[in-house]
Amino acid sequence: GNFYTGGTANPAGVAVSADSKTAYVLLNQNNTLQAIDLSTAATAGSVVTKGSPVRVGNAPNSAVTYGKYVYVTNEGGREATSADFTNDSSGTPIVANKFNGSAVTGTISVYDTTTGAVAATIETGGRHPTGMTVSGNYLFVTNTGSENIGVIDLSTNRLERTISVALPLPGGHGDDNGFHEDWFGDDEGHGHAFGAQPTSIAVVGSV
C-alpha cells in the first residue's frame, strides 16, 4: 500500500541550542529542518516556529549542535541528479543501488544558525548515517548501512577516516540465510551479512 501523504512530516531528531531558546527539529519525510522558538513555551504553553523549513539532505535522521552549527545526518544521502539511478522514498527520489533499491550515499548537512541556511554538505564515508556525537573537535557518525563510524574533523568539515565495526556472521557472503542480496549488498548485488548495524554512539572521555 501507499503510506505516503503530503501532510505527514514524520518528525525525527531534535537538537537544542546551547542557550535552550531554540530547538531544531528534523522533518524526515519532508527533507527539512525547522527551527522552533522555545523561549515562550513556559508562559504561553505553546511553541512558535522561527522562519520557514530549510531543505537539508534526503530523509534527515538526527541532529547535534556544535557552536553556531547544527549537524544533520541524511539517511537517504544527497539529492539525486538526472544521471542517478533512483528509488522513490515517500515521494523523494533517492540515489539507490539498482539491485536492491537501498540508498548508496550518506551525507551530513551543516546548518548555520546565524544565516538560517545550509553552509556545507559532508560525505560520511558510508551509507544510511544515523546517530552522531561530538568529542573535542571531532564528530562521530554511525553509518548503519556500511557497518562503520565516520570521523569528521569539525575544523574543516571533512571526513578524516572511517572505523569498521562490522561483525561478520557465518555464511554472510552469498549464503541463503535471509541476508543474501539484502540492503548491505554491493553494487553488483552481492549480499554481505553483518551483525552490528550501529545506530547510536557515545564517546567516553575525550578525543
Short mmCIF file of C-alpha atoms in Angstrom, two decimals:
data_model
loop_
_atom_site.label_atom_id
_atom_site.label_comp_id
_atom_site.label_asym_id
_atom_site.label_seq_id
_atom_site.Cartn_x
_atom_site.Cartn_y
_atom_site.Cartn_z
CA GLY A 1 0.00 0.00 0.00
CA ASN A 2 0.92 3.66 -0.22
CA PHE A 3 1.57 5.13 3.23
CA TYR A 4 2.81 8.49 1.95
CA THR A 5 0.62 11.56 2.33
CA GLY A 6 1.53 15.15 1.67
CA GLY A 7 0.57 16.16 5.21
CA THR A 8 2.81 13.68 7.02
CA ALA A 9 6.12 15.22 8.03
CA ASN A 10 7.40 12.32 10.17
CA PRO A 11 9.38 14.31 12.80
CA ALA A 12 12.73 12.68 13.60
CA GLY A 13 15.75 14.02 15.52
CA VAL A 14 15.80 17.16 17.67
CA ALA A 15 18.73 19.29 18.83
CA VAL A 16 18.55 22.22 21.27
CA SER A 17 20.72 25.32 21.19
CA ALA A 18 23.24 25.95 23.97
CA ASP A 19 21.04 28.70 25.46
CA SER A 20 17.98 26.40 25.37
CA LYS A 21 15.98 29.00 23.46
CA THR A 22 15.75 27.21 20.10
CA ALA A 23 15.02 23.64 19.09
CA TYR A 24 15.95 22.31 15.67
CA VAL A 25 13.50 19.62 14.56
CA LEU A 26 14.06 17.34 11.58
CA LEU A 27 11.08 16.54 9.36
CA ASN A 28 12.19 13.24 7.86
CA GLN A 29 9.60 12.84 5.13
CA ASN A 30 9.82 16.49 4.11
CA ASN A 31 13.66 16.50 3.97
CA THR A 32 13.74 19.69 6.04
CA LEU A 33 14.90 21.26 9.30
CA GLN A 34 12.57 23.55 11.24
CA ALA A 35 13.75 25.95 13.95
CA ILE A 36 11.34 26.37 16.87
CA ASP A 37 11.30 29.18 19.44
CA LEU A 38 11.30 27.69 22.95
CA SER A 39 11.57 31.00 24.84
CA THR A 40 7.81 31.45 25.25
CA ALA A 41 6.86 27.81 25.76
CA ALA A 42 6.74 28.02 29.57
CA THR A 43 4.49 31.10 29.65
CA ALA A 44 2.39 30.70 26.52
CA GLY A 45 2.04 26.93 26.73
CA SER A 46 2.94 26.54 23.08
CA VAL A 47 5.87 26.99 20.74
CA VAL A 48 6.32 29.15 17.66
CA THR A 49 8.32 28.28 14.56
CA LYS A 50 11.22 30.51 13.57
CA GLY A 51 11.34 31.08 9.85
CA SER A 52 10.48 28.58 7.14
CA PRO A 53 11.62 24.95 6.95
CA VAL A 54 15.09 24.60 5.40
CA ARG A 55 15.90 21.88 2.87
CA VAL A 56 18.66 19.58 4.06
CA GLY A 57 19.55 16.17 2.59
CA ASN A 58 17.24 13.24 1.97
CA ALA A 59 15.48 11.66 4.95
CA PRO A 60 17.20 13.55 7.81
CA ASN A 61 17.57 11.35 10.89
CA SER A 62 19.39 13.00 13.79
CA ALA A 63 20.90 16.35 14.75
CA VAL A 64 23.60 17.70 17.07
CA THR A 65 24.75 21.25 17.73
CA TYR A 66 28.33 22.49 17.74
CA GLY A 67 28.97 26.21 18.07
CA LYS A 68 26.77 28.04 15.61
CA TYR A 69 26.14 24.93 13.52
CA VAL A 70 23.60 22.12 13.54
CA TYR A 71 24.85 18.88 12.01
CA VAL A 72 22.17 16.70 10.38
CA THR A 73 22.56 13.10 9.23
CA ASN A 74 20.72 12.28 6.00
CA GLU A 75 19.80 8.59 5.75
CA GLY A 76 18.89 8.98 2.10
CA GLY A 77 22.08 10.86 1.26
CA ARG A 78 22.46 13.66 -1.24
CA GLU A 79 19.86 14.96 -3.67
CA ALA A 80 19.63 12.92 -6.86
CA THR A 81 20.65 14.16 -10.30
CA SER A 82 19.26 13.14 -13.69
CA ALA A 83 22.22 10.79 -14.17
CA ASP A 84 21.50 8.78 -11.00
CA PHE A 85 19.55 5.56 -10.63
CA THR A 86 16.90 6.33 -8.02
CA ASN A 87 14.33 4.68 -5.82
CA ASP A 88 11.28 6.57 -4.57
CA SER A 89 11.07 7.09 -0.80
CA SER A 90 7.93 8.88 0.40
CA GLY A 91 7.88 10.99 -2.74
CA THR A 92 11.65 11.72 -2.81
CA PRO A 93 13.98 10.16 -5.42
CA ILE A 94 16.87 8.55 -3.52
CA VAL A 95 20.21 7.73 -5.19
CA ALA A 96 19.95 3.95 -4.97
CA ASN A 97 21.53 0.55 -5.53
CA LYS A 98 19.99 -0.76 -8.76
CA PHE A 99 19.80 -4.30 -7.38
CA ASN A 100 18.12 -3.78 -4.02
CA GLY A 101 16.94 -0.16 -4.05
CA SER A 102 18.83 0.90 -0.92
CA ALA A 103 20.47 4.31 -0.60
CA VAL A 104 24.09 4.38 -1.76
CA THR A 105 25.10 7.81 -0.48
CA GLY A 106 25.27 9.17 3.05
CA THR A 107 25.67 12.82 3.94
CA ILE A 108 25.63 15.33 6.77
CA SER A 109 24.10 18.76 6.20
CA VAL A 110 25.77 21.61 8.11
CA TYR A 111 23.12 24.20 9.03
CA ASP A 112 24.37 27.65 10.01
CA THR A 113 22.09 29.09 12.71
CA THR A 114 23.27 32.65 12.04
CA THR A 115 22.27 32.64 8.37
CA GLY A 116 19.42 30.14 8.51
CA ALA A 117 20.87 28.16 5.60
CA VAL A 118 22.89 25.02 4.89
CA ALA A 119 26.55 26.01 4.75
CA ALA A 120 28.11 22.70 3.72
CA THR A 121 27.46 19.05 2.94
CA ILE A 122 29.81 16.33 4.22
CA GLU A 123 30.20 12.79 2.91
CA THR A 124 30.01 10.41 5.87
CA GLY A 125 32.11 7.56 4.45
CA GLY A 126 29.19 5.15 4.41
CA ARG A 127 25.51 4.53 3.82
CA HIS A 128 22.44 5.23 5.94
CA PRO A 129 24.05 7.60 8.50
CA THR A 130 22.08 7.81 11.73
CA GLY A 131 23.43 8.66 15.22
CA MET A 132 26.13 11.23 15.99
CA THR A 133 28.15 12.54 18.90
CA VAL A 134 30.78 15.27 19.27
CA SER A 135 34.01 14.83 21.23
CA GLY A 136 36.65 17.53 21.19
CA ASN A 137 36.95 18.80 17.64
CA TYR A 138 35.57 15.65 16.05
CA LEU A 139 32.13 14.45 15.04
CA PHE A 140 31.49 10.72 15.06
CA VAL A 141 28.65 9.35 12.91
CA THR A 142 27.30 5.80 12.68
CA ASN A 143 26.90 4.61 9.09
CA THR A 144 24.35 1.89 9.72
CA GLY A 145 24.27 0.55 6.18
CA SER A 146 28.05 0.30 5.90
CA GLU A 147 28.87 -1.03 9.36
CA ASN A 148 31.30 1.75 10.15
CA ILE A 149 31.79 5.00 12.04
CA GLY A 150 32.75 8.12 10.12
CA VAL A 151 35.14 10.55 11.84
CA ILE A 152 34.61 14.17 10.80
CA ASP A 153 37.15 16.91 11.56
CA LEU A 154 34.99 19.86 12.63
CA SER A 155 37.75 22.38 11.89
CA THR A 156 37.50 21.53 8.19
CA ASN A 157 34.10 19.79 7.96
CA ARG A 158 35.77 16.91 6.16
CA LEU A 159 35.73 13.16 6.61
CA GLU A 160 39.05 12.15 8.17
CA ARG A 161 38.62 8.37 8.29
CA THR A 162 36.21 5.53 8.96
CA ILE A 163 36.30 2.86 11.66
CA SER A 164 34.80 -0.55 10.86
CA VAL A 165 32.51 -2.09 13.48
CA ALA A 166 31.41 -4.99 11.27
CA LEU A 167 30.72 -8.35 12.87
CA PRO A 168 30.68 -10.97 10.08
CA LEU A 169 28.04 -13.64 10.52
CA PRO A 170 28.53 -17.29 9.47
CA GLY A 171 27.75 -17.72 5.77
CA GLY A 172 27.41 -13.97 5.35
CA HIS A 173 28.70 -13.86 1.78
CA GLY A 174 26.07 -15.16 -0.57
CA ASP A 175 24.59 -17.79 1.75
CA ASP A 176 20.83 -18.22 1.52
CA ASN A 177 20.36 -17.20 5.13
CA GLY A 178 17.92 -14.34 4.83
CA PHE A 179 20.65 -11.76 4.28
CA HIS A 180 21.54 -12.63 0.69
CA GLU A 181 21.41 -9.57 -1.58
CA ASP A 182 19.95 -7.51 1.24
CA TRP A 183 20.37 -3.77 1.79
CA PHE A 184 24.05 -4.33 2.65
CA GLY A 185 24.68 -5.73 -0.84
CA ASP A 186 27.26 -4.11 -3.06
CA ASP A 187 26.65 -2.50 -6.45
CA GLU A 188 26.80 -5.91 -8.16
CA GLY A 189 24.06 -7.33 -5.97
CA HIS A 190 26.31 -9.50 -3.79
CA GLY A 191 24.99 -9.74 -0.24
CA HIS A 192 27.15 -9.19 2.82
CA ALA A 193 25.62 -10.01 6.19
CA PHE A 194 26.91 -8.27 9.29
CA GLY A 195 25.70 -8.10 12.84
CA ALA A 196 26.50 -4.65 14.17
CA GLN A 197 24.19 -2.23 12.29
CA PRO A 198 25.18 0.73 14.53
CA THR A 199 22.51 3.39 15.03
CA SER A 200 23.78 5.30 18.08
CA ILE A 201 27.13 6.25 19.56
CA ALA A 202 28.71 7.79 22.65
CA VAL A 203 32.31 8.71 23.45
CA VAL A 204 33.67 8.13 26.96
CA GLY A 205 36.46 10.55 27.84
CA SER A 206 37.86 12.88 25.19
CA VAL A 207 39.46 12.58 21.79
#
